[in-house]
């Protein structure tokens, strides 16, 4: 949170002075990302290549977890929060950017068979998601896992999903990707349904770091949702979970739509 701009040179120099052990990994990431960006035609292809490279090293690390225990803890946090805020076993859930099912594996076990639908832009992480299904013995819960190239969601049925969830996806997305999602999610969202997503919140200037981590003001996203006939509000009690991202809940602006 706060007003700091991580893209500024002054911030980077201060951070490097405080964390000298991070300079070499950061320089490697900078070089790798420059290489991948030069070969990618758009953000999604770039981020897919980032995920390929990161997943080859560790599927846990690729979704932002420092260890298997951390991966389990953040998955549990998402699950406990959502079951405490409206998710029931009969819901039909769409998880955008499902990764290797850090929380998905808990949703899959909890929901009725066939009620979980995960989409992701990365084939590598979706293969890792299959490994999670096998490891957790979730085959008979019949989860759907689908590769996507955009967030138009046009292959999914209208007014079908009662819950849509995206954790730590828009924190890696330029505004055009978020706009595309908000322009289309209302079509697949059932009347009375909701869409929860996390984002990196800044109170200052909006910015990104290496085109991998994006920081937005809350108002920007609320205004964007309104442009597409959706109402968004900040989930205040999520802030007390200690997670460093913030969470918005989006619903149809007119409940009977
Ligand atoms: C930090 S990981 C989080 C994964 C999962 N939500 C979790 O909490 O473990 C971000 C995931 O979003 C996926 N992703 C990034 N941009 C996406 C987009 N535009 N559409 C769908 N998935 C996306 C990435 O491939 C990655 O699996």
XYZ file of C-alpha atoms and ligand atoms in Angstrom:
284
model
C 0.000 0.000 0.000
C 1.166 3.577 0.556
C 2.480 6.017 -1.997
C 5.871 4.578 -2.895
C 6.618 4.137 -6.589
C 8.725 0.994 -7.064
C 9.474 1.924 -10.671
C 11.468 5.031 -9.680
C 15.273 4.889 -9.717
C 15.457 6.492 -6.257
C 13.253 3.717 -4.818
C 15.315 1.014 -6.554
C 18.618 2.432 -5.285
C 17.292 2.647 -1.717
C 15.914 -0.897 -1.937
C 19.225 -2.209 -3.306
C 21.142 -0.544 -0.472
C 18.846 -2.179 2.094
C 18.839 -5.592 0.321
C 22.217 -6.092 -1.374
C 21.635 -9.857 -1.699
C 18.732 -9.126 -4.068
C 20.762 -7.158 -6.613
C 22.050 -10.146 -8.618
C 18.660 -11.972 -8.807
C 16.994 -8.692 -9.815
C 19.594 -8.067 -12.542
C 19.040 -11.608 -13.860
C 15.277 -11.075 -13.918
C 15.699 -7.731 -15.652
C 17.820 -9.342 -18.398
C 15.509 -12.361 -18.770
C 12.395 -10.181 -18.961
C 13.972 -7.872 -21.539
C 14.767 -10.932 -23.665
C 11.241 -12.366 -23.310
C 9.572 -9.014 -23.935
C 11.526 -8.488 -27.145
C 10.097 -11.773 -28.469
C 6.501 -11.390 -27.258
C 3.787 -9.816 -29.403
C 1.687 -8.674 -26.431
C 1.488 -8.784 -22.640
C -0.212 -12.185 -22.457
C 2.483 -13.845 -24.612
C 5.158 -12.151 -22.513
C 3.625 -13.281 -19.227
C 3.089 -16.797 -20.568
C 6.829 -16.941 -21.312
C 7.594 -15.650 -17.796
C 5.400 -18.430 -16.374
C 7.151 -21.023 -18.561
C 10.537 -19.951 -17.265
C 9.387 -19.705 -13.627
C 7.433 -22.993 -13.645
C 10.467 -24.854 -15.012
C 12.312 -23.749 -11.895
C 9.436 -24.340 -9.432
C 5.640 -24.361 -9.893
C 5.327 -23.081 -6.301
C 7.687 -20.191 -6.959
C 5.917 -19.465 -10.258
C 2.710 -18.516 -8.412
C 4.620 -16.401 -5.928
C 5.173 -18.820 -3.047
C 8.512 -18.900 -1.252
C 8.041 -22.563 -0.220
C 5.511 -25.391 -0.257
C 4.398 -24.385 3.261
C 3.866 -20.776 2.107
C 1.934 -22.039 -0.934
C -0.375 -24.039 1.343
C -0.814 -21.122 3.741
C -1.852 -18.642 1.017
C -4.180 -21.220 -0.535
C -5.820 -21.777 2.850
C -6.112 -18.017 3.386
C -8.024 -17.602 0.099
C -10.269 -20.567 0.872
C -11.080 -19.556 4.464
C -11.834 -16.001 3.391
C -14.143 -17.000 0.545
C -16.040 -19.626 2.547
C -16.399 -16.976 5.260
C -17.727 -14.507 2.672
C -20.430 -16.343 0.790
C -19.007 -19.408 -0.995
C -21.225 -22.483 -0.571
C -20.772 -26.040 -1.952
C -23.527 -25.525 -4.534
C -21.828 -22.516 -6.123
C -20.499 -22.715 -9.677
C -17.065 -21.191 -9.554
C -14.836 -19.718 -12.246
C -11.255 -19.164 -11.129
C -9.335 -16.811 -13.423
C -5.564 -17.417 -13.311
C -5.980 -20.633 -11.329
C -2.233 -21.405 -11.408
C -1.305 -24.785 -9.947
C -4.434 -24.775 -7.751
C -2.938 -23.327 -4.602
C -6.470 -22.464 -3.456
C -8.205 -24.299 -6.291
C -7.490 -27.709 -4.772
C -9.446 -26.644 -1.643
C -12.300 -25.176 -3.705
C -12.443 -28.352 -5.815
C -12.791 -30.564 -2.745
C -15.408 -28.272 -1.203
C -17.627 -27.645 -4.236
C -20.010 -30.175 -5.747
C -18.391 -32.264 -8.515
C -18.048 -30.374 -11.784
C -18.620 -26.978 -10.149
C -15.022 -25.725 -10.386
C -13.764 -24.166 -13.625
C -10.162 -22.886 -13.719
C -8.661 -20.913 -16.608
C -5.099 -19.745 -17.107
C -2.893 -18.371 -19.891
C 0.004 -20.693 -19.037
C 0.063 -24.290 -20.352
C 2.990 -25.036 -18.051
C 1.178 -24.062 -14.878
C -1.966 -25.934 -16.037
C 0.129 -29.102 -16.309
C 1.337 -28.420 -12.774
C -2.344 -28.004 -11.817
C -3.015 -31.512 -13.143
C -0.206 -32.764 -10.904
C -1.960 -31.135 -7.943
C -5.227 -32.894 -8.850
C -3.450 -36.253 -8.959
C -1.489 -35.642 -5.763
C -4.640 -34.601 -3.867
C -6.787 -37.385 -5.377
C -9.355 -34.918 -6.760
C -10.124 -36.729 -10.039
C -13.677 -37.659 -9.043
C -14.498 -34.001 -8.315
C -14.283 -33.456 -12.100
C -12.631 -30.020 -12.137
C -12.406 -28.222 -15.491
C -9.042 -26.688 -16.418
C -8.792 -24.635 -19.600
C -6.058 -22.710 -21.373
C -7.044 -19.201 -22.506
C -5.327 -16.581 -24.631
C -7.440 -13.641 -23.395
C -10.180 -12.824 -20.924
C -13.083 -12.450 -23.335
C -14.598 -15.589 -21.729
C -16.682 -15.995 -24.898
C -16.571 -19.828 -24.816
C -18.314 -19.919 -21.432
C -22.098 -19.892 -20.864
C -24.059 -16.769 -20.057
C -25.191 -16.020 -16.467
C -23.693 -19.309 -15.279
C -21.058 -18.708 -12.582
C -22.247 -17.682 -9.133
C -18.690 -16.976 -7.937
C -15.712 -15.719 -9.959
C -12.333 -15.482 -8.262
C -8.943 -14.114 -9.320
C -6.172 -14.057 -6.744
C -2.898 -12.344 -7.607
C -3.736 -12.100 -11.317
C -4.525 -8.409 -11.798
C -1.402 -7.657 -9.747
C 0.399 -8.947 -12.869
C -1.889 -7.333 -15.438
C -1.817 -4.079 -17.399
C -5.032 -2.081 -17.326
C -6.101 -3.317 -20.801
C -6.269 -6.905 -19.503
C -8.334 -5.870 -16.480
C -10.594 -3.806 -18.721
C -11.135 -6.782 -21.020
C -12.012 -8.993 -18.059
C -14.443 -6.491 -16.536
C -16.036 -5.915 -19.948
C -16.863 -9.621 -20.224
C -17.208 -11.084 -16.747
C -20.704 -9.615 -16.297
C -21.975 -11.830 -19.131
C -20.931 -15.084 -17.427
C -21.800 -13.952 -13.898
C -25.140 -15.302 -12.651
C -27.681 -12.852 -11.235
C -26.724 -12.243 -7.602
C -23.218 -13.631 -8.218
C -19.955 -11.921 -7.326
C -16.418 -11.599 -8.629
C -13.604 -11.184 -6.084
C -10.135 -10.172 -7.213
C -6.968 -8.956 -5.565
C -4.719 -6.167 -6.811
C -1.618 -4.263 -5.725
C -2.961 -1.056 -4.228
C -1.178 2.269 -4.318
C -2.346 5.584 -2.946
C 0.171 7.376 -5.170
C 1.126 7.239 -8.829
C 0.107 4.069 -10.704
C 3.137 2.183 -11.971
C 4.594 -1.207 -12.835
C 7.842 -3.050 -12.174
C 9.335 -4.949 -15.142
C 5.806 -5.220 -16.656
C 5.356 -8.072 -14.146
C 3.923 -6.251 -11.113
C 1.298 -3.545 -11.549
C 0.060 -1.051 -8.928
C -3.371 0.623 -9.137
C -5.427 3.095 -7.201
C -8.687 1.630 -5.889
C -10.752 4.327 -7.620
C -9.301 3.443 -11.011
C -10.630 -0.110 -10.744
C -13.976 0.887 -9.245
C -14.484 3.377 -12.109
C -13.496 0.762 -14.668
C -16.017 -1.701 -13.218
C -18.758 0.955 -13.340
C -18.000 1.559 -17.034
C -19.041 -2.054 -17.616
C -22.238 -1.980 -15.536
C -20.611 -3.446 -12.417
C -20.348 -2.218 -8.841
C -17.102 -2.764 -6.944
C -16.256 -2.271 -3.293
C -13.142 -2.814 -1.233
C -13.273 -5.816 1.114
C -12.089 -4.004 4.243
C -11.621 -7.048 6.450
C -9.323 -8.692 3.877
C -6.829 -5.911 4.741
C -6.582 -7.413 8.230
C -5.483 -10.831 6.926
C -1.933 -9.499 6.511
C -1.883 -10.267 2.777
C -0.045 -7.502 0.936
C -2.623 -7.150 -1.860
C -6.088 -5.634 -1.505
C -9.352 -7.237 -2.582
C -12.363 -5.872 -4.468
C -15.754 -7.533 -4.783
C -17.646 -6.860 -8.015
C -21.353 -7.476 -8.598
C -23.873 -6.520 -11.242
C -24.802 -2.879 -10.703
C -28.449 -3.911 -11.203
C -29.008 -7.066 -9.118
C -31.669 -8.508 -11.463
C -29.246 -8.578 -14.445
C 0.630 -15.288 -9.033
S -0.159 -16.565 -9.926
C -1.558 -16.911 -8.875
C -2.213 -18.223 -9.190
C -3.398 -18.585 -8.289
N -4.482 -17.644 -8.450
C -2.928 -18.659 -6.862
O -3.373 -17.872 -6.039
O -2.064 -19.493 -6.610
C -0.919 -15.717 -11.302
C -1.558 -16.677 -12.289
O -2.370 -15.930 -13.180
C -2.103 -16.372 -14.495
N -2.411 -15.226 -15.364
C -1.715 -14.080 -15.522
N -2.339 -13.260 -16.383
C -3.473 -13.905 -16.769
C -4.545 -13.574 -17.645
N -4.573 -12.418 -18.313
N -5.540 -14.467 -17.812
C -5.532 -15.655 -17.136
N -4.536 -16.021 -16.296
C -3.527 -15.152 -16.111
C -0.648 -16.797 -14.488
O -0.342 -17.668 -15.542
C -0.554 -17.443 -13.107
O -0.898 -18.798 -13.127
